[in-house]
XYZ file of C-alpha atoms in Angstrom:
612
model
C -25.581 23.928 1.627
C -28.996 22.315 1.127
C -29.254 18.575 1.490
C -29.327 16.573 -1.681
C -28.183 19.317 -4.052
C -25.597 17.998 -6.488
C -22.859 20.497 -7.314
C -20.410 18.860 -9.702
C -16.730 18.744 -8.978
C -15.587 18.338 -12.592
C -17.262 21.363 -14.019
C -15.902 24.046 -16.240
C -13.156 25.650 -14.126
C -14.216 29.074 -15.343
C -17.456 28.653 -13.401
C -16.247 26.827 -10.312
C -12.645 27.756 -9.648
C -11.542 30.681 -7.601
C -8.670 32.664 -9.052
C -6.073 30.780 -7.029
C -5.673 27.149 -8.184
C -5.140 25.868 -4.650
C -8.545 27.228 -3.622
C -10.357 24.797 -5.856
C -8.223 21.865 -4.667
C -8.898 22.673 -1.034
C -12.604 23.230 -1.616
C -13.061 20.009 -3.520
C -10.998 18.015 -1.034
C -12.887 19.400 1.936
C -16.272 18.840 0.365
C -15.387 15.327 -0.714
C -14.244 14.417 2.769
C -17.474 15.574 4.371
C -19.921 14.496 1.719
C -22.607 12.094 2.868
C -25.047 11.082 0.126
C -28.550 12.297 0.815
C -27.592 14.534 3.745
C -25.059 17.012 2.385
C -23.437 17.965 -0.881
C -23.134 14.815 -2.983
C -20.543 15.715 -5.590
C -21.203 13.460 -8.538
C -19.040 14.550 -11.444
C -20.358 15.696 -14.764
C -18.982 13.991 -17.834
C -15.242 14.670 -18.003
C -13.130 15.695 -20.938
C -14.273 14.542 -24.321
C -12.487 11.439 -25.537
C -12.044 12.479 -29.129
C -11.082 9.045 -30.522
C -14.258 7.598 -29.017
C -16.290 10.489 -30.413
C -14.789 9.958 -33.867
C -15.620 6.255 -33.743
C -19.168 7.013 -32.592
C -19.585 9.520 -35.434
C -18.465 6.910 -37.963
C -20.923 4.356 -36.587
C -23.740 6.922 -36.535
C -23.066 7.972 -40.137
C -23.150 4.345 -41.283
C -26.387 3.808 -39.376
C -28.020 6.797 -41.066
C -26.743 5.665 -44.461
C -28.364 2.237 -44.191
C -31.798 3.400 -43.038
C -34.014 1.547 -45.566
C -36.277 4.485 -46.363
C -33.405 6.725 -47.438
C -32.977 4.869 -50.720
C -36.653 4.801 -51.747
C -37.924 8.258 -50.771
C -37.080 10.973 -53.327
C -35.716 14.067 -51.564
C -37.502 17.391 -51.494
C -35.571 20.371 -52.826
C -36.763 23.633 -51.332
C -36.586 26.762 -53.460
C -33.554 28.189 -51.631
C -31.537 25.077 -52.321
C -32.366 25.103 -56.018
C -30.054 28.082 -56.423
C -27.323 26.481 -54.320
C -27.496 23.159 -56.166
C -27.302 25.032 -59.467
C -24.157 26.812 -58.228
C -22.623 23.507 -57.120
C -23.393 21.889 -60.472
C -21.952 24.788 -62.459
C -18.858 24.873 -60.231
C -18.301 21.169 -60.908
C -18.527 21.884 -64.644
C -15.933 24.638 -64.356
C -18.411 27.507 -64.742
C -17.778 29.030 -61.336
C -19.993 29.435 -58.296
C -22.702 31.102 -60.362
C -26.446 30.721 -60.218
C -29.700 32.384 -61.180
C -30.867 35.697 -59.801
C -33.030 34.639 -56.814
C -36.712 35.448 -56.515
C -38.335 36.015 -53.119
C -42.085 36.054 -52.365
C -43.697 39.491 -52.413
C -40.390 41.191 -53.234
C -39.811 43.356 -56.336
C -37.773 41.596 -59.015
C -36.180 42.975 -62.168
C -33.929 41.040 -64.503
C -30.261 42.029 -64.030
C -28.149 39.110 -65.197
C -28.389 35.579 -66.534
C -25.705 33.964 -64.405
C -24.167 35.700 -61.403
C -21.868 34.834 -58.524
C -23.866 33.322 -55.664
C -24.018 35.812 -52.795
C -27.574 35.432 -51.513
C -26.470 32.206 -49.807
C -22.963 31.355 -48.599
C -20.769 29.548 -51.091
C -19.520 27.034 -48.521
C -22.356 24.576 -49.126
C -21.998 24.489 -52.937
C -18.239 24.098 -52.481
C -18.739 21.108 -50.185
C -21.130 19.507 -52.670
C -18.656 20.088 -55.476
C -15.864 18.487 -53.436
C -17.994 15.418 -52.727
C -18.776 15.141 -56.439
C -15.097 15.329 -57.327
C -14.204 12.648 -54.786
C -17.097 10.279 -55.465
C -18.258 11.013 -58.998
C -21.903 11.063 -57.900
C -24.563 13.564 -58.956
C -25.085 16.935 -57.312
C -28.221 15.787 -55.501
C -26.569 12.571 -54.315
C -23.607 14.567 -52.988
C -25.990 16.810 -51.045
C -27.669 13.734 -49.583
C -24.363 12.214 -48.484
C -23.515 15.478 -46.744
C -26.903 15.316 -45.001
C -26.223 11.762 -43.821
C -22.825 12.759 -42.428
C -24.323 15.813 -40.726
C -27.027 13.677 -39.081
C -24.399 11.369 -37.625
C -22.338 14.303 -36.367
C -25.392 16.015 -34.870
C -26.546 13.030 -32.832
C -23.082 12.248 -31.449
C -21.965 15.856 -31.028
C -25.050 17.011 -29.171
C -25.015 13.920 -26.980
C -21.424 14.697 -25.990
C -22.092 18.387 -25.361
C -25.293 17.886 -23.356
C -23.484 15.334 -21.193
C -21.130 18.180 -20.230
C -24.142 20.134 -18.973
C -25.568 17.412 -16.717
C -24.410 15.364 -13.709
C -23.236 11.842 -14.404
C -25.694 8.981 -14.212
C -28.217 7.057 -16.314
C -30.754 9.883 -16.214
C -28.330 12.295 -17.870
C -27.544 9.707 -20.553
C -31.236 9.417 -21.411
C -31.751 13.191 -21.359
C -28.695 13.687 -23.583
C -30.066 11.163 -26.064
C -33.497 12.779 -26.177
C -31.942 16.239 -26.489
C -29.630 15.229 -29.338
C -32.556 13.885 -31.361
C -34.341 17.257 -31.268
C -31.676 18.769 -33.547
C -32.960 16.775 -36.537
C -36.174 16.347 -38.490
C -37.565 13.395 -40.413
C -36.281 14.856 -43.671
C -32.824 15.761 -42.382
C -31.165 12.656 -43.821
C -33.001 13.019 -47.160
C -33.170 16.641 -48.194
C -30.434 19.133 -49.075
C -30.164 21.493 -46.116
C -27.573 23.705 -44.485
C -29.635 23.542 -41.284
C -28.558 19.923 -40.891
C -24.917 20.854 -41.491
C -25.145 23.585 -38.859
C -26.774 21.182 -36.386
C -23.926 18.743 -36.973
C -21.149 21.343 -36.700
C -22.291 23.529 -33.804
C -21.819 21.062 -30.910
C -18.208 20.425 -31.903
C -17.499 24.157 -31.967
C -18.937 24.432 -28.455
C -16.947 21.413 -27.274
C -13.785 22.971 -28.692
C -14.471 26.194 -26.785
C -14.998 24.282 -23.541
C -11.786 22.344 -24.138
C -9.861 25.566 -24.765
C -11.122 27.073 -21.517
C -10.489 23.987 -19.421
C -7.063 23.190 -20.853
C -5.940 26.777 -20.505
C -6.919 26.741 -16.849
C -5.332 23.346 -16.277
C -2.112 24.496 -17.945
C -1.960 27.532 -15.718
C -2.475 25.343 -12.652
C 0.254 22.921 -13.737
C 2.781 25.738 -14.081
C 1.957 27.045 -10.605
C 3.061 25.662 -7.241
C 1.782 27.168 -4.012
C 0.900 30.335 -5.896
C 4.403 30.815 -7.335
C 5.178 30.444 -11.020
C 7.714 27.728 -11.671
C 9.163 29.729 -14.520
C 8.315 32.586 -16.848
C 9.019 30.362 -19.827
C 6.453 27.798 -18.707
C 3.816 30.466 -18.215
C 4.564 32.059 -21.593
C 4.180 28.690 -23.271
C 0.854 28.112 -21.511
C -0.357 31.577 -22.527
C 0.628 31.077 -26.157
C -1.006 27.656 -26.286
C -4.239 29.005 -24.798
C -4.248 31.915 -27.240
C -3.827 29.570 -30.191
C -6.686 27.385 -28.961
C -9.008 30.370 -28.725
C -7.876 31.531 -32.154
C -8.827 28.195 -33.670
C -12.146 28.268 -31.831
C -12.838 31.687 -33.318
C -12.002 30.438 -36.807
C -14.372 27.500 -36.350
C -17.195 29.669 -35.022
C -16.774 32.299 -37.733
C -16.307 29.622 -40.383
C -19.927 28.548 -39.915
C -20.794 31.824 -41.674
C -19.671 30.102 -44.886
C -22.501 27.594 -44.411
C -25.277 29.834 -43.102
C -25.397 33.606 -42.791
C -27.745 33.091 -39.849
C -24.939 31.294 -37.986
C -23.684 34.702 -36.833
C -25.368 33.870 -33.544
C -22.605 31.322 -32.846
C -19.556 33.650 -32.719
C -21.739 36.310 -31.091
C -22.978 34.018 -28.319
C -19.640 32.307 -27.738
C -17.822 35.633 -27.811
C -20.198 37.120 -25.247
C -19.713 34.130 -22.955
C -15.916 34.188 -23.255
C -15.877 37.945 -22.610
C -18.057 37.462 -19.530
C -15.680 34.818 -18.198
C -12.727 37.132 -18.781
C -14.487 39.980 -16.986
C -15.217 37.676 -14.044
C -11.612 36.394 -14.176
C -12.744 32.808 -14.463
C -9.865 31.240 -16.334
C -10.073 33.395 -19.479
C -7.749 36.302 -20.225
C -8.477 39.415 -22.220
C -6.025 38.280 -24.877
C -8.086 35.098 -25.259
C -11.173 37.188 -25.929
C -9.282 39.316 -28.438
C -7.844 36.406 -30.416
C -11.213 34.629 -30.434
C -12.884 37.745 -31.819
C -10.140 38.140 -34.411
C -10.373 34.483 -35.401
C -14.146 34.733 -35.821
C -13.882 38.000 -37.744
C -11.447 36.685 -40.364
C -13.703 34.130 -42.142
C -16.736 36.403 -41.887
C -14.889 39.368 -43.379
C -13.278 37.130 -45.998
C -16.639 35.916 -47.308
C -18.072 39.436 -47.363
C -15.047 40.619 -49.352
C -15.375 37.692 -51.773
C -19.042 38.503 -52.297
C -18.253 42.172 -52.823
C -15.532 41.359 -55.355
C -17.540 38.917 -57.467
C -21.154 40.000 -56.946
C -23.103 40.798 -60.085
C -24.352 44.022 -58.523
C -26.684 45.391 -55.894
C -26.310 46.410 -52.266
C -24.900 44.368 -49.419
C -28.443 43.912 -48.120
C -29.719 42.411 -51.362
C -26.508 40.431 -51.722
C -27.167 38.778 -48.363
C -30.772 38.040 -49.375
C -32.314 40.364 -46.779
C -34.957 41.951 -48.977
C -35.223 45.453 -50.347
C -36.273 47.540 -47.337
C -35.118 48.214 -43.786
C -37.254 49.371 -40.884
C -37.273 48.885 -37.138
C -40.559 47.273 -36.123
C -39.796 45.617 -32.814
C -42.623 44.461 -30.600
C -42.899 42.065 -27.640
C -44.896 39.818 -29.955
C -41.688 38.949 -31.791
C -40.059 37.735 -28.574
C -43.152 35.730 -27.658
C -43.318 34.201 -31.137
C -39.647 33.247 -31.064
C -40.018 31.619 -27.663
C -43.149 29.750 -28.760
C -41.455 28.284 -31.831
C -38.287 27.395 -29.913
C -40.230 25.453 -27.293
C -42.351 23.558 -29.824
C -40.408 20.303 -29.610
C -43.145 18.336 -31.369
C -43.817 15.973 -28.476
C -47.400 14.697 -28.501
C -48.415 17.519 -30.785
C -52.032 16.358 -30.788
C -52.191 17.620 -27.199
C -51.590 21.411 -27.208
C -51.149 21.454 -23.433
C -47.790 19.669 -23.822
C -46.404 22.626 -25.759
C -47.814 25.026 -23.174
C -46.007 23.128 -20.410
C -42.715 23.137 -22.336
C -42.994 26.879 -22.986
C -43.971 27.764 -19.415
C -41.552 25.430 -17.615
C -38.617 27.906 -17.496
C -40.847 30.549 -15.936
C -41.992 27.980 -13.379
C -38.348 27.182 -12.584
C -37.582 30.863 -12.073
C -40.596 31.232 -9.804
C -39.664 28.096 -7.899
C -36.118 29.357 -7.527
C -37.374 32.551 -5.932
C -39.756 30.818 -3.533
C -38.101 27.448 -2.843
C -34.481 27.374 -1.710
C -33.656 23.806 -2.879
C -34.893 24.666 -6.353
C -32.761 27.789 -6.362
C -29.717 25.811 -5.249
C -30.341 23.204 -7.945
C -30.673 25.879 -10.622
C -27.405 27.490 -9.516
C -25.689 24.106 -9.527
C -27.036 23.429 -13.012
C -25.629 26.693 -14.311
C -22.237 25.841 -12.832
C -22.010 22.636 -14.840
C -19.757 22.481 -17.873
C -21.362 23.978 -20.918
C -24.554 25.375 -19.369
C -23.454 28.998 -19.446
C -22.014 28.603 -22.931
C -25.143 26.872 -24.199
C -27.420 29.502 -22.677
C -25.387 32.307 -24.250
C -25.634 30.695 -27.695
C -29.370 30.069 -27.326
C -30.076 33.656 -26.282
C -27.875 34.892 -29.113
C -29.990 33.010 -31.653
C -33.227 34.397 -30.227
C -31.816 37.934 -30.328
C -30.623 37.487 -33.917
C -34.000 36.214 -35.143
C -35.972 38.896 -33.318
C -33.728 41.705 -34.582
C -33.686 40.307 -38.137
C -37.473 40.215 -38.214
C -37.697 43.705 -36.743
C -35.303 45.041 -39.401
C -36.068 42.917 -42.466
C -39.525 41.573 -41.676
C -40.903 42.898 -44.963
C -39.093 40.029 -46.658
C -39.774 37.231 -44.210
C -40.986 36.459 -40.706
C -37.726 34.922 -39.510
C -38.955 34.193 -35.983
C -41.702 31.972 -37.382
C -39.442 29.592 -39.338
C -38.988 26.446 -37.264
C -35.827 25.182 -38.938
C -33.816 28.121 -37.582
C -34.274 26.767 -34.048
C -33.261 23.159 -34.683
C -29.516 23.660 -34.012
C -30.112 24.941 -30.451
C -33.059 22.869 -29.271
C -30.805 20.318 -27.538
C -29.509 23.165 -25.379
C -33.046 24.098 -24.357
C -33.912 20.504 -23.473
C -30.751 20.178 -21.375
C -31.337 23.453 -19.535
C -34.915 22.388 -18.848
C -33.927 19.033 -17.348
C -30.734 20.059 -15.538
C -32.237 21.482 -12.300
C -34.277 18.317 -11.738
C -31.159 16.159 -12.100
C -29.089 18.336 -9.770
C -31.703 18.026 -7.015
C -30.535 14.414 -6.600
C -33.937 13.059 -5.592
C -34.334 9.429 -6.588
C -38.007 9.672 -7.474
C -37.416 12.861 -9.427
C -34.533 11.254 -11.339
C -36.747 8.282 -12.144
C -39.418 10.649 -13.432
C -36.848 12.425 -15.599
C -35.736 9.042 -16.975
C -39.317 8.167 -17.859
C -39.921 11.507 -19.574
C -36.643 11.240 -21.517
C -37.508 7.727 -22.701
C -40.953 8.891 -23.814
C -39.456 11.894 -25.618
C -36.822 9.857 -27.462
C -39.373 7.193 -28.349
C -41.768 9.807 -29.701
C -39.069 11.350 -31.875
C -37.822 8.084 -33.353
C -41.059 6.123 -33.632
C -43.552 8.881 -34.383
C -41.793 11.920 -35.832
C -39.291 9.936 -37.880
C -40.406 6.354 -38.516
C -44.082 7.040 -39.175
C -43.211 9.963 -41.398
C -40.781 7.833 -43.392
C -43.397 5.090 -43.770
C -45.951 7.634 -44.963
C -43.548 9.160 -47.471
C -42.518 5.742 -48.773
C -46.144 4.687 -49.179
C -47.021 7.935 -50.947
C -45.001 6.804 -53.982
C -43.776 10.300 -54.789
C -43.203 11.101 -58.439
C -39.509 11.394 -59.244
C -37.931 13.992 -61.524
C -34.982 13.100 -63.798
C -32.557 14.445 -61.173
C -33.908 11.960 -58.638
C -35.683 14.643 -56.614
C -39.357 14.718 -55.763
C -41.245 16.152 -58.752
C -43.240 18.793 -56.899
C -44.498 20.627 -59.980
C -45.859 19.750 -63.426
C -47.351 16.501 -62.210
C -48.568 14.230 -63.607
C -46.193 13.975 -66.527
C -43.254 16.057 -65.303
C -40.706 13.640 -66.738
C -42.274 13.679 -70.196
C -42.600 17.462 -70.161
C -38.942 17.888 -69.239
C -37.907 15.477 -71.988
C -39.884 17.473 -74.575
C -38.363 20.701 -73.316
C -34.874 19.220 -73.535
C -35.465 18.564 -77.236
C -36.421 22.204 -77.838
C -33.606 23.799 -75.876
C -31.005 25.931 -77.557
C -29.226 29.217 -77.125
C -32.138 30.902 -78.845
C -34.745 29.668 -76.332
C -35.601 31.778 -73.285
C -37.588 29.965 -70.600
C -40.110 31.548 -68.249
C -42.085 29.621 -65.656
C -43.942 29.815 -62.367
C -41.457 27.112 -61.249
C -38.412 28.447 -63.063
C -35.951 27.413 -60.336
C -36.986 23.761 -60.543
C -36.736 23.836 -64.327
C -33.198 25.211 -64.038
C -32.194 22.400 -61.662
C -33.585 19.689 -63.923
C -32.552 21.093 -67.303
C -29.291 22.790 -66.365
C -30.195 25.983 -68.226
C -31.245 29.457 -67.162
C -34.944 30.014 -66.503
C -36.785 33.094 -65.290
C -39.926 33.978 -63.325
C -43.112 35.069 -65.042
C -43.109 38.755 -66.059
C -46.061 40.799 -64.810
C -46.969 42.287 -68.218
C -46.017 42.364 -71.897
C -43.791 45.429 -71.694
C -41.793 43.884 -68.860
C -41.529 40.631 -70.795
C -40.257 42.544 -73.822
C -37.640 44.338 -71.703
C -36.421 41.153 -70.048
C -36.194 39.266 -73.333
C -34.158 42.077 -74.839
C -31.735 42.057 -71.918
C -31.343 38.273 -71.999
C -30.751 38.273 -75.755
C -28.068 40.938 -75.333
C -26.422 38.905 -72.553
C -26.280 35.946 -74.939
C -24.929 38.089 -77.792
C -27.844 37.150 -80.010
C -30.187 39.360 -82.032
C -33.469 39.582 -80.195
C -35.341 38.628 -83.357
C -33.662 35.221 -83.309
C -34.827 34.364 -79.782
C -37.951 32.453 -78.816
C -39.630 32.983 -75.461
C -41.218 29.787 -74.155
C -43.465 29.845 -71.112
C -43.711 26.627 -69.103
C -46.693 27.105 -66.815
C -48.095 24.675 -64.291
C -51.854 25.200 -64.121
C -51.641 25.027 -60.333
C -49.340 27.416 -58.490
C -49.440 24.962 -55.565
C -47.649 26.301 -52.463
C -46.770 29.505 -54.333
C -50.373 30.486 -54.847
C -50.226 33.156 -52.131
C -47.880 35.381 -54.112
C -48.035 34.271 -57.769
C -50.775 35.450 -60.136
C -53.248 32.937 -61.491
C -51.863 30.995 -64.504
C -55.032 31.842 -66.438
C -54.473 35.555 -65.835
C -50.839 35.244 -66.935
C -51.822 33.628 -70.234
C -54.431 36.299 -70.951
C -52.300 39.248 -69.833
C -49.280 38.232 -71.905
C -51.243 37.008 -74.905
C -49.546 33.610 -74.941
C -50.115 31.069 -77.705
C -50.317 27.372 -76.777
C -47.838 24.907 -78.255
C -49.356 21.527 -79.077
C -47.172 18.655 -80.186
C -49.496 15.794 -79.291
C -47.908 15.035 -75.936
C -50.360 15.005 -73.056
C -47.787 16.427 -70.649
C -47.275 19.470 -72.886
C -50.914 20.419 -73.410
C -51.855 23.499 -71.426
C -48.332 23.837 -70.021
C -46.147 25.006 -72.894
C -46.801 28.433 -74.396
C -45.044 30.889 -76.684
C -44.877 34.652 -76.469
C -46.636 35.325 -79.757
C -47.293 36.379 -82.425
C -44.250 38.707 -82.683
C -43.222 39.815 -79.206
C -40.008 41.492 -80.277
C -41.863 44.024 -82.426
C -44.440 44.629 -79.736
C -43.746 47.356 -77.179
C -46.683 46.335 -74.994
C-alpha cells in the first residue's frame, strides 16, 4: 500500500467488506495495528452514520435562517412561464375546482385550442398539491405558499447535501469545508424567492441518497450481528434481518420514485440508485437480489400511479404531449450533446469573469484519470475515494442525470435543448464537487489538504458573497415593479397594475382574453386566457370553441386582446405585436387610462360573422 494514502475504515460496507463479516474485522484490526501516520495506511474514518435528530435540528435552524434573510421580504419573486400553469392549478385546487389549468404553450411548437380548463399533466401534480396544502394550513396566498416551500427546500438542501458529501470524504476540517462549498452549489440566488421544483428536488435528493446508504449499511450490520464465526445464530434472526432490509429498500424505492411527483426529470434518481444497488448485488457487496427487486417495485409504484392518474383525467392527447415532451420524436444523438452536458454541469459559476476557471473545472476529471494511469499514488487515492461511503452512489446518480438529459435532447430536441438548461444540473452539482475534491483529500498530504481548504473557502465565499449577496443587493436596488399577486410584473410595464385593474372591471363570462402574455394574465386575474391566434380564421375557430365550452352563444361573446407592445424575452418565437394587430384587424379600446392605450384591443367589427 502506498504511503500516505487514506483508505477509510468506516466506509459503506458494500464497497469495503468481503463477503464474510469476520474478514472485514480482521482486515481493519490488522491495518489499525500497523498503521503509522505518514508512512503507511492512515485509516481516518469518513463521517459515520447520520445522526437524524441532529440533522433535523440543523434543518430547522437552516430554514429559519433562510426565512429571515432581509432581501427575501423586499424582492418580488419571478414566476417563470412553466410555473404559471402550476400556480394556476394550485389556486384552482384550493378553490375546489380540481388540479386543472390552462392548455400549455411551448415555444416553436404547434398549438391548437382543445379545452378551457384541463387536468394538469404537462407537469407533475405533486407541486400544486404541496402549495395547496400549505395554503390550507397557513391561509396565505398561492405565491406566498410557493415561497415558503422554497425556503424550506433551501434549508433542506444545504443541510442534506452537507451530510451526504461528508459521507463521501475522509474526516477532518478540509472535508467540512469541501462539504459546505459543495452544498451551496445546489442553490441559486433566486432559489429562496422564486417558485421552483428544482429547489424542492435539490432539497429532497440528498435525503433519498442518505436513506439508501443507511439501508445498505444497516442491512449489512444486521447480517453481521446475526452471524458468529460464520454460523447463523438462528434462522429466525436471519429471516427478521432479511425482512427488515427488504422493507428499508422498499421505502427507499418509494422515496426515489416519489420524486417523479415533483419533477418528471427526476427519473434519473430511481434509475441511478437502482443501477448502483443492482451493481452491488451483482458484486455481492451486502445487497441481495430481493433488495434490488423490492427497490425497483417501490420506485415503480409511484411512477406508474401518476401516469395512470394522468391517463384517467387528462383532457386528451398522447402520453408524449401529456408529459410536455413536444409533438415529434427523432433520434439525433451526437457527441456534441455529451460535450454540452458536461460543459454545463461543470460550470459552477466560480470567478465567471475568468473563463479559464471553467476550463479547469471541466478538464480536472480527465486530468485525474490521466494521473491515475501514470502516477500510482494518484491511482490509489482515486480508488480510496471511490470506496468511501456514497461516492459510488453519487457517481451513479450523476451519470444517470447526464444520460437522461442527453437522451431526452436526442429524442425530443425539437421542443427544447434539455442539455443546455442549467437548472437541471443544480441537484447533482454537490456530487461533482465532492468527487473532484475527494482524491486530493485521500492523498493525506498536509500541504495538499491546506490547498483544498483554501480553495473550498474561496468557493464558498464566492457563492455567498458574490453569487447570492451581490445579486440580492442588485435586485433590491432595482425596485422591481410588483403585480397584484406580489410577483415581479415582467410584462405590461409601466402601468401593469392599472391595466389589470381595468381588465378586472371588464371581465365576465362573455369575455374571451387573448394575449402575448396570456399565462401571466391568468395568474393575476384568475380567469382563462389564451395565446394570440396566427390569423382571423383561427381566431374565429378558437372563439367558437371557447363559447361552446362556456355554453354561451358565440354572438354574445367579446374577444379582447391584451397585447404588450414589446414581446420581451418571447420575441424569438412570437410575431411582432404590430403584425398581429394588422393581421387580425383589431380595433383599439380607449377609456382614457394611460395603461390601456395601445394595449387593449377588440376583435372587430363583427368577428363572429367573419369567416376570415
